Amino acid sequence: MDKIVIQGGKPLHGQVDISGAKNAALPVMAATLLSAGRSRITGLPQVRDVDTMARLVEELGVKVIAFQDGEAVLDAATVNNHVAPYHLVSTMRASCLTLGPLLCRLGRARVSLPGGCAIGARPIDQHIKGLVAMGADIKIENGYIIGQASKLKGAHIYFDMVTVTGTMNIMMAAVLAEGETILENVAKEPEVAFLADTLNQSGARIKGAGTDTIVVQGVAAIDPIKCHIFPDRIETATYMIAAAITQGDIEIRNCVPAHVESISLKLIESGAEVEEGETSIKVRGRHPVLPVSVKTQTYPGFPTDVQAQLMALMCISGGKSVIVENIFENRFMHASELNRMGADIQVEGRTAIVAGVNKLSGAPVMATDLRASASLVLAGLVADGETTISRVYHIDRGYQNMEEKLSKLGASIRRVK
Ligand code: EPZ
């Protein structure tokens, strides 16, 4: 298994280009199943999860005409297999996004239950509740969700909690359902609006994406998907914090400043300088780092996917920070690894108290999930000495060329086999 080795203590300077948003790419790739034609997606991030989704839709009968350099041409004319197998779903939970499209396209689906992951149980009961409300017959057998639906019908669905992929799954199912579907208490993440806009350009009739309520008028069919994936806001946030934690000065290009407003404001509160452009953000880290507290929320609140990265920054602040993780029940695994680097973090349930320390020291640490890995990289960039991070396959799932991008900014970072 690969490891990443970092010699800390080097301020990062220069420019970095943000890649496409993983969590916008995965749903639109699943959405190609909705149309019996040749879809074309550009601007895809070259990350492991996108490769997995390409393999999954191919398994379902999609012809992968092209898949390189961020472009995918996917021909879904011959979708003929309704089974999303365990060996793929277990490596990527977003595979459950094929559930709604398969029920529309084939009238049946057999999708392995994603199972839990490091950050929590992550059930998909809301996805199932929505599909049942639309007339699907769903049962769980041998670890699989087995769905049947001759024709999904529009329904009025209220989500018990805000769920990003739940909103996306039901919204996609509603596109080809009969009649009107009203979705209440939906996710407002930019990736939801991106999916809705992309589907509308193919003939779907979705209104309200980005607000609390989405209304979909079902149509008989839609044209193939054509879209260019927008920049990844979580990758953007990660490099913003890299500038702050190393007292560096980075210009982050090809990003959407509006998508990372909550992070910009938190970094300013912590003493960093943040300068927003049209499609770029300049971040300058300054000493001392001031302690800030945060509660993770659904969009547009502070994102749970940036909680671990902010915690790394707070480890070297001049005081005490309180970080509350409201979205997932077990998303503090990075805390014990950061403590091994000399941090002083106390976790009590969904609250982490971070007491800033003068310095972190490099150590061998282990990545546990995608964003926790990013947090350990950030800590390694500022720690004295050498940090070795194992299980870096987590990083490869969601960050394109992280070592190259950081090396170009002046980091001493390398991957060892
Ligand atoms: C999406 O996951 C993202 N993944 C996650 O990013 C992100 O952390 C999460 O949204 C929250 O923003 C993708 O978009 C592929 P949820 P998702 O359904 O949709 C509970 C990353 O790092 N819940 O919004 O799976 C759930 O357990 C990943 O890129 C139910 O109880 O998250 C969680 O506590 C990590 N029942 C909360 O809701 C359900 O049916 C939010 O989950 C669905 C969700």
CSV table of C-alpha atoms and ligand atoms in Angstrom, one decimal:
chain,number,residue,atom,x,y,z
A,1,MET,CA,0.0,0.0,0.0
A,2,ASP,CA,1.3,3.5,-0.9
A,3,LYS,CA,2.4,5.9,1.8
A,4,ILE,CA,2.9,9.7,1.6
A,5,VAL,CA,6.0,11.2,3.2
A,6,ILE,CA,6.1,14.9,4.1
A,7,GLN,CA,8.9,17.0,5.5
A,8,GLY,CA,7.0,19.8,7.3
A,9,GLY,CA,7.8,23.4,7.9
A,10,LYS,CA,7.7,24.9,4.4
A,11,PRO,CA,5.3,27.8,3.7
A,12,LEU,CA,3.4,27.1,0.4
A,13,HIS,CA,3.5,29.7,-2.3
A,14,GLY,CA,2.2,29.9,-5.9
A,15,GLN,CA,-0.9,28.9,-7.8
A,16,VAL,CA,-3.0,25.7,-7.8
A,17,ASP,CA,-5.8,24.7,-10.2
A,18,ILE,CA,-8.8,23.1,-8.8
A,19,SER,CA,-10.2,19.9,-10.5
A,20,GLY,CA,-13.8,19.0,-11.1
A,21,ALA,CA,-16.2,18.3,-8.2
A,22,LYS,CA,-16.3,14.6,-7.3
A,23,ASN,CA,-19.7,15.0,-5.7
A,24,ALA,CA,-21.1,16.6,-8.8
A,25,ALA,CA,-19.5,14.1,-11.2
A,26,LEU,CA,-20.8,11.0,-9.5
A,27,PRO,CA,-24.6,11.9,-9.7
A,28,VAL,CA,-24.4,13.1,-13.3
A,29,MET,CA,-22.6,9.9,-14.3
A,30,ALA,CA,-25.5,7.9,-12.7
A,31,ALA,CA,-28.0,10.2,-14.5
A,32,THR,CA,-26.7,9.0,-17.9
A,33,LEU,CA,-28.7,5.8,-17.2
A,34,LEU,CA,-31.9,7.9,-17.6
A,35,SER,CA,-31.4,8.5,-21.3
A,36,ALA,CA,-31.1,5.9,-24.0
A,37,GLY,CA,-28.5,7.9,-25.8
A,38,ARG,CA,-24.8,9.0,-25.9
A,39,SER,CA,-24.0,11.3,-23.0
A,40,ARG,CA,-20.8,13.5,-22.8
A,41,ILE,CA,-19.3,14.8,-19.6
A,42,THR,CA,-16.2,16.9,-19.5
A,43,GLY,CA,-14.2,18.4,-16.6
A,44,LEU,CA,-14.3,15.2,-14.6
A,45,PRO,CA,-11.8,14.9,-11.8
A,46,GLN,CA,-9.3,12.0,-12.3
A,47,VAL,CA,-10.0,10.4,-9.0
A,48,ARG,CA,-10.7,6.8,-7.9
A,49,ASP,CA,-14.4,7.3,-7.2
A,50,VAL,CA,-15.0,8.5,-10.8
A,51,ASP,CA,-13.2,5.5,-12.2
A,52,THR,CA,-15.4,3.3,-9.9
A,53,MET,CA,-18.6,4.9,-11.2
A,54,ALA,CA,-17.5,4.4,-14.8
A,55,ARG,CA,-17.0,0.7,-14.0
A,56,LEU,CA,-20.4,0.5,-12.4
A,57,VAL,CA,-22.4,2.0,-15.2
A,58,GLU,CA,-20.5,-0.2,-17.6
A,59,GLU,CA,-21.5,-3.2,-15.5
A,60,LEU,CA,-25.1,-2.0,-16.0
A,61,GLY,CA,-24.8,-2.1,-19.8
A,62,VAL,CA,-23.5,1.4,-20.6
A,63,LYS,CA,-20.9,1.5,-23.4
A,64,VAL,CA,-17.9,3.5,-22.3
A,65,ILE,CA,-17.1,5.1,-25.7
A,66,ALA,CA,-14.4,7.4,-24.2
A,67,PHE,CA,-13.0,7.9,-20.7
A,68,GLN,CA,-9.8,9.9,-20.4
A,69,ASP,CA,-8.4,13.2,-19.5
A,70,GLY,CA,-11.5,14.3,-17.7
A,71,GLU,CA,-13.9,13.4,-20.5
A,72,ALA,CA,-16.4,10.6,-20.6
A,73,VAL,CA,-18.7,9.6,-23.5
A,74,LEU,CA,-21.2,7.1,-22.1
A,75,ASP,CA,-23.8,5.4,-24.4
A,76,ALA,CA,-26.7,4.1,-22.3
A,77,ALA,CA,-28.7,2.8,-25.2
A,78,THR,CA,-28.1,-0.8,-24.1
A,79,VAL,CA,-28.6,-0.6,-20.4
A,80,ASN,CA,-29.7,-4.2,-19.7
A,81,ASN,CA,-28.4,-5.2,-16.3
A,82,HIS,CA,-30.2,-4.1,-13.1
A,83,VAL,CA,-27.7,-5.4,-10.6
A,84,ALA,CA,-25.1,-3.1,-8.9
A,85,PRO,CA,-22.8,-5.6,-7.4
A,86,TYR,CA,-21.4,-5.6,-3.8
A,87,HIS,CA,-17.7,-5.5,-4.9
A,88,LEU,CA,-18.3,-2.1,-6.5
A,89,VAL,CA,-20.9,-0.6,-4.1
A,90,SER,CA,-18.8,-1.6,-1.1
A,91,THR,CA,-15.9,0.6,-2.4
A,92,MET,CA,-18.1,3.6,-3.1
A,93,ARG,CA,-21.4,4.4,-1.4
A,94,ALA,CA,-22.4,6.8,-4.1
A,95,SER,CA,-23.2,3.7,-6.2
A,96,CYS,CA,-26.7,3.9,-4.5
A,97,LEU,CA,-27.3,6.8,-6.9
A,98,THR,CA,-28.0,4.2,-9.6
A,99,LEU,CA,-31.1,3.0,-7.7
A,100,GLY,CA,-33.5,5.7,-8.9
A,101,PRO,CA,-32.3,5.7,-12.5
A,102,LEU,CA,-32.4,1.9,-12.8
A,103,LEU,CA,-36.0,1.7,-11.5
A,104,CYS,CA,-37.0,4.3,-14.1
A,105,ARG,CA,-35.1,2.7,-17.0
A,106,LEU,CA,-35.6,-1.0,-16.3
A,107,GLY,CA,-38.4,-1.1,-13.8
A,108,ARG,CA,-36.2,-3.0,-11.4
A,109,ALA,CA,-33.0,-2.6,-9.5
A,110,ARG,CA,-30.8,-4.8,-7.3
A,111,VAL,CA,-28.3,-2.6,-5.6
A,112,SER,CA,-26.1,-3.8,-2.8
A,113,LEU,CA,-26.7,-1.9,0.5
A,114,PRO,CA,-23.7,0.3,0.9
A,115,GLY,CA,-23.1,-0.7,4.5
A,116,GLY,CA,-21.5,1.6,7.0
A,117,CYS,CA,-18.2,3.4,6.5
A,118,ALA,CA,-15.6,4.9,8.9
A,119,ILE,CA,-17.6,8.1,9.5
A,120,GLY,CA,-20.9,6.5,10.4
A,121,ALA,CA,-23.7,4.0,9.7
A,122,ARG,CA,-24.9,6.1,6.8
A,123,PRO,CA,-28.3,4.4,6.2
A,124,ILE,CA,-30.2,5.1,3.1
A,125,ASP,CA,-33.7,4.8,4.6
A,126,GLN,CA,-34.7,8.1,3.1
A,127,HIS,CA,-33.8,7.0,-0.4
A,128,ILE,CA,-36.0,3.9,0.1
A,129,LYS,CA,-38.8,5.9,1.7
A,130,GLY,CA,-39.0,8.2,-1.3
A,131,LEU,CA,-39.0,5.4,-3.9
A,132,VAL,CA,-41.7,3.5,-2.0
A,133,ALA,CA,-43.8,6.7,-1.9
A,134,MET,CA,-43.5,6.8,-5.7
A,135,GLY,CA,-44.9,3.3,-6.0
A,136,ALA,CA,-41.7,1.1,-6.0
A,137,ASP,CA,-41.9,-2.2,-4.3
A,138,ILE,CA,-38.7,-2.4,-2.2
A,139,LYS,CA,-37.3,-5.2,-0.1
A,140,ILE,CA,-33.9,-5.8,1.5
A,141,GLU,CA,-32.5,-9.3,1.0
A,142,ASN,CA,-29.1,-10.7,1.5
A,143,GLY,CA,-27.6,-7.3,1.8
A,144,TYR,CA,-29.2,-6.0,-1.4
A,145,ILE,CA,-32.0,-3.5,-2.0
A,146,ILE,CA,-34.3,-5.2,-4.5
A,147,GLY,CA,-36.7,-2.8,-6.2
A,148,GLN,CA,-39.5,-3.3,-8.7
A,149,ALA,CA,-41.6,-0.6,-10.3
A,150,SER,CA,-43.7,-0.9,-13.5
A,151,LYS,CA,-44.0,2.9,-13.6
A,152,LEU,CA,-43.0,5.3,-10.8
A,153,LYS,CA,-45.6,7.8,-10.0
A,154,GLY,CA,-45.2,11.4,-8.7
A,155,ALA,CA,-45.6,11.8,-4.9
A,156,HIS,CA,-45.3,14.4,-2.2
A,157,ILE,CA,-42.2,13.4,-0.2
A,158,TYR,CA,-40.9,15.0,3.0
A,159,PHE,CA,-37.3,14.0,3.9
A,160,ASP,CA,-36.9,13.3,7.7
A,161,MET,CA,-33.4,14.8,7.5
A,162,VAL,CA,-31.5,16.6,4.8
A,163,THR,CA,-29.7,14.1,2.6
A,164,VAL,CA,-27.6,15.0,-0.4
A,165,THR,CA,-27.6,11.8,-2.3
A,166,GLY,CA,-31.1,11.0,-1.1
A,167,THR,CA,-32.3,14.3,-2.7
A,168,MET,CA,-30.4,13.4,-5.9
A,169,ASN,CA,-31.7,9.8,-6.1
A,170,ILE,CA,-35.4,10.8,-5.7
A,171,MET,CA,-35.0,13.8,-8.0
A,172,MET,CA,-33.6,11.6,-10.7
A,173,ALA,CA,-36.4,9.0,-10.2
A,174,ALA,CA,-39.0,11.8,-10.5
A,175,VAL,CA,-37.7,13.0,-13.8
A,176,LEU,CA,-39.3,10.0,-15.7
A,177,ALA,CA,-42.1,9.3,-13.2
A,178,GLU,CA,-45.7,9.9,-14.1
A,179,GLY,CA,-47.0,13.3,-12.9
A,180,GLU,CA,-45.7,15.7,-10.3
A,181,THR,CA,-43.3,15.0,-7.5
A,182,ILE,CA,-42.8,17.4,-4.6
A,183,LEU,CA,-39.7,17.0,-2.5
A,184,GLU,CA,-39.6,18.9,0.8
A,185,ASN,CA,-36.7,19.4,3.2
A,186,VAL,CA,-34.1,18.7,0.4
A,187,ALA,CA,-30.4,19.3,0.3
A,188,LYS,CA,-29.3,22.7,-1.0
A,189,GLU,CA,-25.7,21.7,-1.8
A,190,PRO,CA,-24.5,23.2,-5.2
A,191,GLU,CA,-24.1,19.7,-6.5
A,192,VAL,CA,-27.9,19.3,-6.3
A,193,ALA,CA,-28.6,22.4,-8.4
A,194,PHE,CA,-25.9,21.3,-10.8
A,195,LEU,CA,-27.6,17.9,-11.3
A,196,ALA,CA,-31.0,19.6,-11.7
A,197,ASP,CA,-29.6,22.2,-14.3
A,198,THR,CA,-27.9,19.4,-16.2
A,199,LEU,CA,-31.1,17.3,-16.3
A,200,ASN,CA,-33.2,20.3,-17.3
A,201,GLN,CA,-30.8,20.9,-20.3
A,202,SER,CA,-31.7,17.4,-21.4
A,203,GLY,CA,-35.4,18.0,-21.2
A,204,ALA,CA,-36.3,17.3,-17.6
A,205,ARG,CA,-38.7,19.7,-15.8
A,206,ILE,CA,-37.2,20.4,-12.3
A,207,LYS,CA,-37.9,23.6,-10.3
A,208,GLY,CA,-36.6,24.8,-7.0
A,209,ALA,CA,-33.2,23.0,-6.8
A,210,GLY,CA,-31.1,25.0,-4.3
A,211,THR,CA,-34.1,25.8,-2.1
A,212,ASP,CA,-35.9,23.7,0.5
A,213,THR,CA,-38.5,22.4,-1.9
A,214,ILE,CA,-38.0,20.8,-5.4
A,215,VAL,CA,-40.9,20.2,-7.8
A,216,VAL,CA,-40.5,17.8,-10.7
A,217,GLN,CA,-42.9,17.3,-13.6
A,218,GLY,CA,-42.3,13.8,-15.0
A,219,VAL,CA,-41.6,13.5,-18.7
A,220,ALA,CA,-41.6,10.5,-21.0
A,221,ALA,CA,-37.9,10.6,-21.9
A,222,ILE,CA,-34.9,12.9,-21.7
A,223,ASP,CA,-32.1,13.6,-24.1
A,224,PRO,CA,-28.5,12.4,-23.3
A,225,ILE,CA,-26.6,14.3,-20.7
A,226,LYS,CA,-24.1,17.0,-21.8
A,227,CYS,CA,-22.2,19.0,-19.1
A,228,HIS,CA,-18.9,20.3,-17.8
A,229,ILE,CA,-18.3,19.5,-14.2
A,230,PHE,CA,-17.8,22.6,-12.0
A,231,PRO,CA,-14.8,22.9,-9.6
A,232,ASP,CA,-14.6,21.0,-6.4
A,233,ARG,CA,-15.5,23.2,-3.4
A,234,ILE,CA,-14.0,20.8,-0.9
A,235,GLU,CA,-10.7,20.6,-2.7
A,236,THR,CA,-10.8,24.4,-2.9
A,237,ALA,CA,-11.3,24.6,0.9
A,238,THR,CA,-8.4,22.1,1.5
A,239,TYR,CA,-5.9,24.3,-0.4
A,240,MET,CA,-7.2,27.5,1.3
A,241,ILE,CA,-6.4,25.8,4.6
A,242,ALA,CA,-3.1,24.7,3.3
A,243,ALA,CA,-2.1,28.3,2.8
A,244,ALA,CA,-3.4,29.3,6.3
A,245,ILE,CA,-1.7,26.4,8.1
A,246,THR,CA,1.8,26.9,6.5
A,247,GLN,CA,1.7,30.7,6.7
A,248,GLY,CA,1.9,30.6,3.0
A,249,ASP,CA,0.4,32.6,0.1
A,250,ILE,CA,-1.6,30.6,-2.5
A,251,GLU,CA,-3.7,31.7,-5.4
A,252,ILE,CA,-6.4,29.0,-5.9
A,253,ARG,CA,-7.6,29.2,-9.5
A,254,ASN,CA,-10.5,27.7,-11.4
A,255,CYS,CA,-12.7,27.7,-8.3
A,256,VAL,CA,-16.2,29.1,-7.3
A,257,PRO,CA,-15.7,31.6,-4.4
A,258,ALA,CA,-19.4,31.6,-3.7
A,259,HIS,CA,-19.3,27.9,-2.9
A,260,VAL,CA,-16.7,28.3,-0.1
A,261,GLU,CA,-18.1,31.5,1.6
A,262,SER,CA,-18.4,29.8,5.0
A,263,ILE,CA,-14.7,28.7,4.8
A,264,SER,CA,-13.5,32.1,3.7
A,265,LEU,CA,-15.2,33.8,6.6
A,266,LYS,CA,-13.9,31.2,9.1
A,267,LEU,CA,-10.3,31.7,7.8
A,268,ILE,CA,-10.6,35.5,8.0
A,269,GLU,CA,-11.9,35.0,11.6
A,270,SER,CA,-8.8,32.9,12.3
A,271,GLY,CA,-6.5,35.7,11.1
A,272,ALA,CA,-5.8,34.7,7.5
A,273,GLU,CA,-6.1,37.1,4.6
A,274,VAL,CA,-8.7,36.0,2.0
A,275,GLU,CA,-9.1,37.9,-1.3
A,276,GLU,CA,-11.9,36.7,-3.7
A,277,GLY,CA,-11.7,37.0,-7.5
A,278,GLU,CA,-14.2,35.9,-10.1
A,279,THR,CA,-12.9,32.4,-10.4
A,280,SER,CA,-10.0,32.5,-8.0
A,281,ILE,CA,-9.2,33.0,-4.3
A,282,LYS,CA,-6.0,34.3,-2.8
A,283,VAL,CA,-5.3,33.1,0.8
A,284,ARG,CA,-2.4,34.3,2.9
A,285,GLY,CA,-1.7,32.7,6.3
A,286,ARG,CA,-0.7,35.0,9.1
A,287,HIS,CA,0.8,34.4,12.5
A,288,PRO,CA,-0.7,33.9,15.1
A,289,VAL,CA,-3.6,31.6,14.0
A,290,LEU,CA,-6.6,32.7,16.1
A,291,PRO,CA,-8.8,30.0,17.5
A,292,VAL,CA,-12.2,29.7,15.9
A,293,SER,CA,-15.2,27.4,16.7
A,294,VAL,CA,-17.5,25.8,14.2
A,295,LYS,CA,-20.6,23.7,14.0
A,296,THR,CA,-20.9,21.7,10.8
A,297,GLN,CA,-24.2,22.2,8.9
A,298,THR,CA,-25.9,21.4,5.6
A,299,TYR,CA,-25.1,23.9,2.8
A,300,PRO,CA,-24.6,26.9,3.0
A,301,GLY,CA,-23.4,26.2,6.5
A,302,PHE,CA,-19.8,25.1,7.3
A,303,PRO,CA,-19.5,21.7,5.5
A,304,THR,CA,-18.8,18.5,7.3
A,305,ASP,CA,-16.3,17.6,4.5
A,306,VAL,CA,-14.1,20.5,5.7
A,307,GLN,CA,-14.3,19.8,9.4
A,308,ALA,CA,-11.2,17.6,9.6
A,309,GLN,CA,-9.1,20.1,7.6
A,310,LEU,CA,-10.1,23.0,9.9
A,311,MET,CA,-9.3,20.9,12.9
A,312,ALA,CA,-5.7,20.6,11.7
A,313,LEU,CA,-5.4,24.3,11.5
A,314,MET,CA,-6.9,24.8,14.9
A,315,CYS,CA,-4.3,22.4,16.4
A,316,ILE,CA,-1.7,25.3,16.0
A,317,SER,CA,-4.0,28.2,17.0
A,318,GLY,CA,-3.2,30.4,20.0
A,319,GLY,CA,-6.2,29.2,22.0
A,320,LYS,CA,-9.2,26.9,22.4
A,321,SER,CA,-11.6,25.9,19.6
A,322,VAL,CA,-14.8,23.9,19.9
A,323,ILE,CA,-15.8,21.9,16.8
A,324,VAL,CA,-19.2,20.3,16.7
A,325,GLU,CA,-19.9,17.6,14.0
A,326,ASN,CA,-23.7,17.7,13.4
A,327,ILE,CA,-23.9,15.6,10.3
A,328,PHE,CA,-22.1,12.3,10.9
A,329,GLU,CA,-21.9,10.4,14.2
A,330,ASN,CA,-18.3,9.3,14.0
A,331,ARG,CA,-16.3,11.8,12.1
A,332,PHE,CA,-13.4,12.6,14.5
A,333,MET,CA,-11.1,9.7,13.8
A,334,HIS,CA,-8.4,12.1,12.6
A,335,ALA,CA,-8.3,13.6,16.1
A,336,SER,CA,-6.4,10.7,17.6
A,337,GLU,CA,-4.0,10.7,14.7
A,338,LEU,CA,-3.4,14.5,15.1
A,339,ASN,CA,-2.9,13.9,18.9
A,340,ARG,CA,-0.1,11.5,17.9
A,341,MET,CA,1.5,14.5,16.2
A,342,GLY,CA,1.4,16.5,19.4
A,343,ALA,CA,-2.0,18.1,19.1
A,344,ASP,CA,-4.2,18.5,22.2
A,345,ILE,CA,-7.7,17.5,21.2
A,346,GLN,CA,-10.4,16.1,23.5
A,347,VAL,CA,-13.4,14.4,21.8
A,348,GLU,CA,-16.7,14.1,23.7
A,349,GLY,CA,-19.4,12.6,21.4
A,350,ARG,CA,-20.0,15.0,18.6
A,351,THR,CA,-17.8,17.8,20.1
A,352,ALA,CA,-14.1,18.1,19.8
A,353,ILE,CA,-12.2,20.6,22.0
A,354,VAL,CA,-9.0,21.7,20.4
A,355,ALA,CA,-6.4,23.4,22.6
A,356,GLY,CA,-3.8,25.0,20.3
A,357,VAL,CA,-0.2,24.0,20.7
A,358,ASN,CA,3.0,25.7,19.6
A,359,LYS,CA,4.0,23.1,17.2
A,360,LEU,CA,3.2,19.7,15.8
A,361,SER,CA,5.8,17.0,15.3
A,362,GLY,CA,6.0,14.6,12.4
A,363,ALA,CA,4.9,11.0,13.1
A,364,PRO,CA,3.7,7.9,11.3
A,365,VAL,CA,-0.1,8.3,11.0
A,366,MET,CA,-3.0,6.4,9.4
A,367,ALA,CA,-5.7,7.8,7.1
A,368,THR,CA,-9.2,6.6,8.0
A,369,ASP,CA,-11.4,8.3,5.5
A,370,LEU,CA,-11.1,10.7,2.6
A,371,ARG,CA,-11.2,14.1,4.4
A,372,ALA,CA,-9.4,12.8,7.5
A,373,SER,CA,-6.5,12.0,5.2
A,374,ALA,CA,-6.5,15.5,3.9
A,375,SER,CA,-6.4,16.7,7.5
A,376,LEU,CA,-3.3,14.6,8.2
A,377,VAL,CA,-1.5,16.0,5.1
A,378,LEU,CA,-2.2,19.5,6.2
A,379,ALA,CA,-0.8,18.7,9.7
A,380,GLY,CA,2.2,17.1,8.1
A,381,LEU,CA,2.9,20.2,6.1
A,382,VAL,CA,3.3,22.3,9.2
A,383,ALA,CA,4.7,19.7,11.6
A,384,ASP,CA,8.4,19.6,12.5
A,385,GLY,CA,10.2,16.7,10.9
A,386,GLU,CA,8.8,13.8,8.8
A,387,THR,CA,5.2,12.6,8.7
A,388,THR,CA,4.4,9.3,7.0
A,389,ILE,CA,0.7,8.8,6.1
A,390,SER,CA,-0.4,5.2,5.4
A,391,ARG,CA,-3.6,4.0,3.6
A,392,VAL,CA,-3.5,6.9,1.2
A,393,TYR,CA,-5.9,5.2,-1.1
A,394,HIS,CA,-8.5,7.3,0.8
A,395,ILE,CA,-6.9,10.4,-0.6
A,396,ASP,CA,-6.9,9.0,-4.2
A,397,ARG,CA,-10.7,8.6,-4.0
A,398,GLY,CA,-11.3,12.4,-4.0
A,399,TYR,CA,-8.1,14.4,-4.6
A,400,GLN,CA,-6.6,14.6,-8.1
A,401,ASN,CA,-2.7,14.6,-8.1
A,402,MET,CA,-2.5,16.0,-4.5
A,403,GLU,CA,1.2,15.4,-4.2
A,404,GLU,CA,2.0,17.0,-7.5
A,405,LYS,CA,-0.2,20.0,-6.7
A,406,LEU,CA,1.4,20.5,-3.2
A,407,SER,CA,5.0,19.9,-4.5
A,408,LYS,CA,4.4,22.7,-7.1
A,409,LEU,CA,3.5,24.9,-4.2
A,410,GLY,CA,6.8,24.2,-2.5
A,411,ALA,CA,5.9,21.3,-0.2
A,412,SER,CA,8.4,18.5,0.4
A,413,ILE,CA,6.0,15.6,-0.2
A,414,ARG,CA,6.4,12.3,-2.0
A,415,ARG,CA,4.6,9.0,-2.4
A,416,VAL,CA,6.4,5.8,-1.6
A,417,LYS,CA,5.1,2.4,-2.9
B,1,EPZ,C1,-22.8,13.3,0.6
B,1,EPZ,O1,-22.9,12.0,1.2
B,1,EPZ,C2,-21.4,13.4,0.2
B,1,EPZ,N1,-21.1,12.3,-0.8
B,1,EPZ,C3,-20.5,13.3,1.4
B,1,EPZ,O2,-19.2,13.5,1.0
B,1,EPZ,C4,-20.9,14.4,2.4
B,1,EPZ,O3,-20.1,14.3,3.5
B,1,EPZ,C5,-22.4,14.3,2.7
B,1,EPZ,O4,-23.2,14.3,1.5
B,1,EPZ,C6,-22.8,15.5,3.6
B,1,EPZ,O5,-22.6,16.7,3.0
B,1,EPZ,C7,-21.5,12.5,-2.1
B,1,EPZ,O6,-22.1,13.4,-2.4
B,1,EPZ,C8,-21.1,11.3,-3.0
B,1,EPZ,P1,-26.2,12.5,3.4
B,1,EPZ,P2,-24.4,11.4,1.6
B,1,EPZ,O7,-27.1,11.5,2.9
B,1,EPZ,O8,-25.4,11.9,0.6
B,1,EPZ,C9,-28.0,10.6,7.4
B,1,EPZ,C10,-16.9,13.1,0.7
B,1,EPZ,O9,-16.0,13.3,1.5
B,1,EPZ,N2,-28.9,9.9,6.4
B,1,EPZ,O10,-26.4,14.0,3.1
B,1,EPZ,O11,-24.2,10.0,1.8
B,1,EPZ,C11,-26.6,10.2,7.2
B,1,EPZ,O12,-26.3,9.0,8.0
B,1,EPZ,C12,-18.2,12.5,1.1
B,1,EPZ,O13,-16.9,13.4,-0.5
B,1,EPZ,C13,-29.9,9.0,7.0
B,1,EPZ,O14,-30.0,8.8,8.2
B,1,EPZ,O15,-24.7,12.1,3.0
B,1,EPZ,C14,-25.8,11.4,7.7
B,1,EPZ,O16,-25.7,11.4,9.1
B,1,EPZ,C15,-18.1,11.9,2.5
B,1,EPZ,N3,-30.7,8.3,6.1
B,1,EPZ,C16,-26.7,12.6,7.3
B,1,EPZ,O17,-28.0,12.0,7.0
B,1,EPZ,C17,-30.6,8.5,4.8
B,1,EPZ,O18,-31.4,7.9,4.0
B,1,EPZ,C18,-26.3,13.3,6.0
B,1,EPZ,O19,-26.0,12.3,5.0
B,1,EPZ,C19,-29.6,9.4,4.2
B,1,EPZ,C20,-28.8,10.1,5.1
